[in-house]
Amino acid sequence: MKHVPDATADRTFTEDGTTDRASVDSLLSELDEYAVEQALRLAESDPDAEITYLTVGPEDARDALRKALAMGGDAAIHVSDEDIEGSDAFGTSLVLAKAIERHGFDLVLCGMASTDGTMGVLPALLAERLGVPAVTHLEDLAIEDGTVTGRREGDGATVRIEGTLPAVISVTDRSGDARYPSFKGIMAAKKKPVETLGLVDLGIEAAQVGPAGARSAVDTATRRPPRTKGEIVTDEGTGGVGLAAYLTTKKFI
Amino acid sequence: MAEILVLVDHVDGAVRKPTLELLTLARRLGEPSAVFLGPGADAATEVLGRYGAQKIYVVDAPEVDEYLVTPAVDALTQIAERTGPAVILVPSGPDGKEIAARVALRLGSGLITDAVDVTAGPDGPVTEQSAFAATYQVTAHVTQGVPVITVKPNAAAPEATPAEPVIEKQDVTFGPASAAVRILSRTPRERGDRPELTEADIVVSGGRGVNGAENFALIERVADALGAAVGASRAAVDAGWYPHSHQVGQTGTQVSPQLYLAAGISGAIQHRAGMQTSKTIVAVNKDADAPIFELADHGVVGDLFTVLPQLVDEIERRRS
């Protein structure tokens, strides 16, 4: 789960080129809700299934875990350590992989990307670090006898793919609408256990994560000048002709 | 001169345009070498040479087509270890980004994804990206290892500079992880007569206001009149009116054409994230308060079912 700045708010960078988390409300990344939904659906068909949510982030990232727990599931792990702040995808994937290994897993479900960084590489990095198949970018999925199959919209083609568990799976926003937490779910979530871990618990050195461990750096982050408001006309019978005239002046016709 | 590896995106040897853009960008940084994985290298040699590839590394192994991503990771990593390139460029896309990330992890390299420009800098390549729904422009550089950079389509205009490429077949040892995810079937994206969404100079998109799959014929008529690709908002795609492969937005295709014409699209933040960097934006919508008008260089508040047919007629009249 990733706790991200609200995409509908005015998001900014801090001076060191990292996301400014203080100035805007954060919430559970919308794209992670699809992973929660798929986890809950899988658990509904398997009475032995246990769902544990995992996030890395400062104190208020627990809100993302509570949101997911309110949708369903059993428990959560919150990795929080001030040295992690400013990590790139490699540092973050290291922390997540260590926490996943420590807890044990049959299946790691992820959203296709976060709604803030939008790199979409974390599931692949997790699979690489954990040494398990990456069955990623799925629009639908089915699991039977320890094998996952699903449809992936790739670069030039749609493919049906298959991998065996344990695996890392990521799902897109087309995998199925996420449910809303019920009042009962919200109340129940307050009683579900949330374990907190730091870097020491995971055997990670501070230098491996955060800005010290990052393998790339932002040089500048400049706000685009807002687009100058163009000419808005109300159609009174010649809107199409006017539009054609505009496109002609711009040499598109 | 430093060697720059460019991973070729192709379908059975038919090289897709973003690869030509990458070869063009690579020439700013050094000497481009194309990395061609899978069958069809002979068919691709001419076009890769025409756009300046000095070398073509070919891995024609069945694993590349039979399994997802990991065989390409093995191949690109091993070729990079043998050749010691200054930079590795990969086309952005679900496959390309996963390949790039895993190669970077194995090489101990830094990674930058979704660059819209790459230039030579004092400490290696400097990239430009859009962030936060394209409200920010960010420049960055890799600080560790061989920079691995994925580049979005339309980042550069392909420029031909003919070269006589040397073709080097490469043997690759595929690790056990290479067979992790099997490809059961493959359906190439249909290429109609219209330009591809990511490559088009003009995109005409329809949204909720189009109000039905059958009405997308009107969007297609406008697109054909302008020589444009057809796009659709998530609302239109979710309603089943147009295929998902045409979805423009944060989780669909992000486009940056010379002209973007939005019809019946209100302009939710997720849609704006996918088209906000278009050079010229034109909108037709019944709702004068639609957020899309905040971005539009020219907006028509009106019914798209009267405005668009009139636009098509007027385009034809002006051309005849």
CSV table of C-alpha atoms in Angstrom, one decimal, chain A residues 139 151 153-158 174, chain B residues 16 187-192 195-198 203 205 229-233 237-238 241-249 251-255:
chain,number,residue,atom,x,y,z
A,139,GLU,CA,-6.4,-6.7,-16.2
A,151,ARG,CA,-4.3,-10.9,-19.3
A,153,GLU,CA,-1.8,-5.2,-21.8
A,154,GLY,CA,1.9,-4.9,-22.8
A,155,ASP,CA,3.9,-2.6,-25.0
A,156,GLY,CA,2.6,-3.7,-28.4
A,157,ALA,CA,0.3,-6.6,-27.7
A,158,THR,CA,-2.1,-8.0,-25.2
A,174,ARG,CA,-9.3,-2.5,-15.1
B,16,ARG,CA,8.3,0.8,-33.9
B,187,THR,CA,-2.7,-10.6,-29.6
B,188,PRO,CA,-0.8,-7.7,-31.3
B,189,ARG,CA,-2.6,-4.4,-31.0
B,190,GLU,CA,-4.7,-3.8,-34.1
B,191,ARG,CA,-3.2,-1.3,-36.4
B,192,GLY,CA,-5.9,0.4,-38.4
B,195,PRO,CA,-1.8,6.7,-36.7
B,196,GLU,CA,-1.0,5.1,-33.4
B,197,LEU,CA,-2.1,7.1,-30.4
B,198,THR,CA,1.4,7.6,-28.9
B,203,VAL,CA,-5.3,13.2,-31.3
B,205,SER,CA,-10.7,12.1,-28.2
B,229,ALA,CA,-5.5,9.2,-33.9
B,230,VAL,CA,-8.6,8.5,-31.9
B,231,GLY,CA,-8.5,8.7,-28.1
B,232,ALA,CA,-11.1,8.1,-25.4
B,233,SER,CA,-11.5,9.1,-21.8
B,237,VAL,CA,-13.7,3.2,-22.2
B,238,ASP,CA,-15.3,1.9,-18.9
B,241,TRP,CA,-17.8,2.6,-26.1
B,242,TYR,CA,-14.2,2.4,-27.3
B,243,PRO,CA,-11.3,-0.1,-26.7
B,244,HIS,CA,-9.0,0.4,-23.7
B,245,SER,CA,-6.0,0.6,-26.0
B,246,HIS,CA,-7.2,4.1,-26.9
B,247,GLN,CA,-7.6,5.3,-23.4
B,248,VAL,CA,-5.9,8.7,-22.8
B,249,GLY,CA,-5.0,9.4,-19.2
B,251,THR,CA,-3.5,4.9,-16.4
B,252,GLY,CA,-4.0,4.7,-20.1
B,253,THR,CA,-1.8,6.2,-22.8
B,254,GLN,CA,-0.1,9.5,-22.0
B,255,VAL,CA,0.0,11.6,-25.2
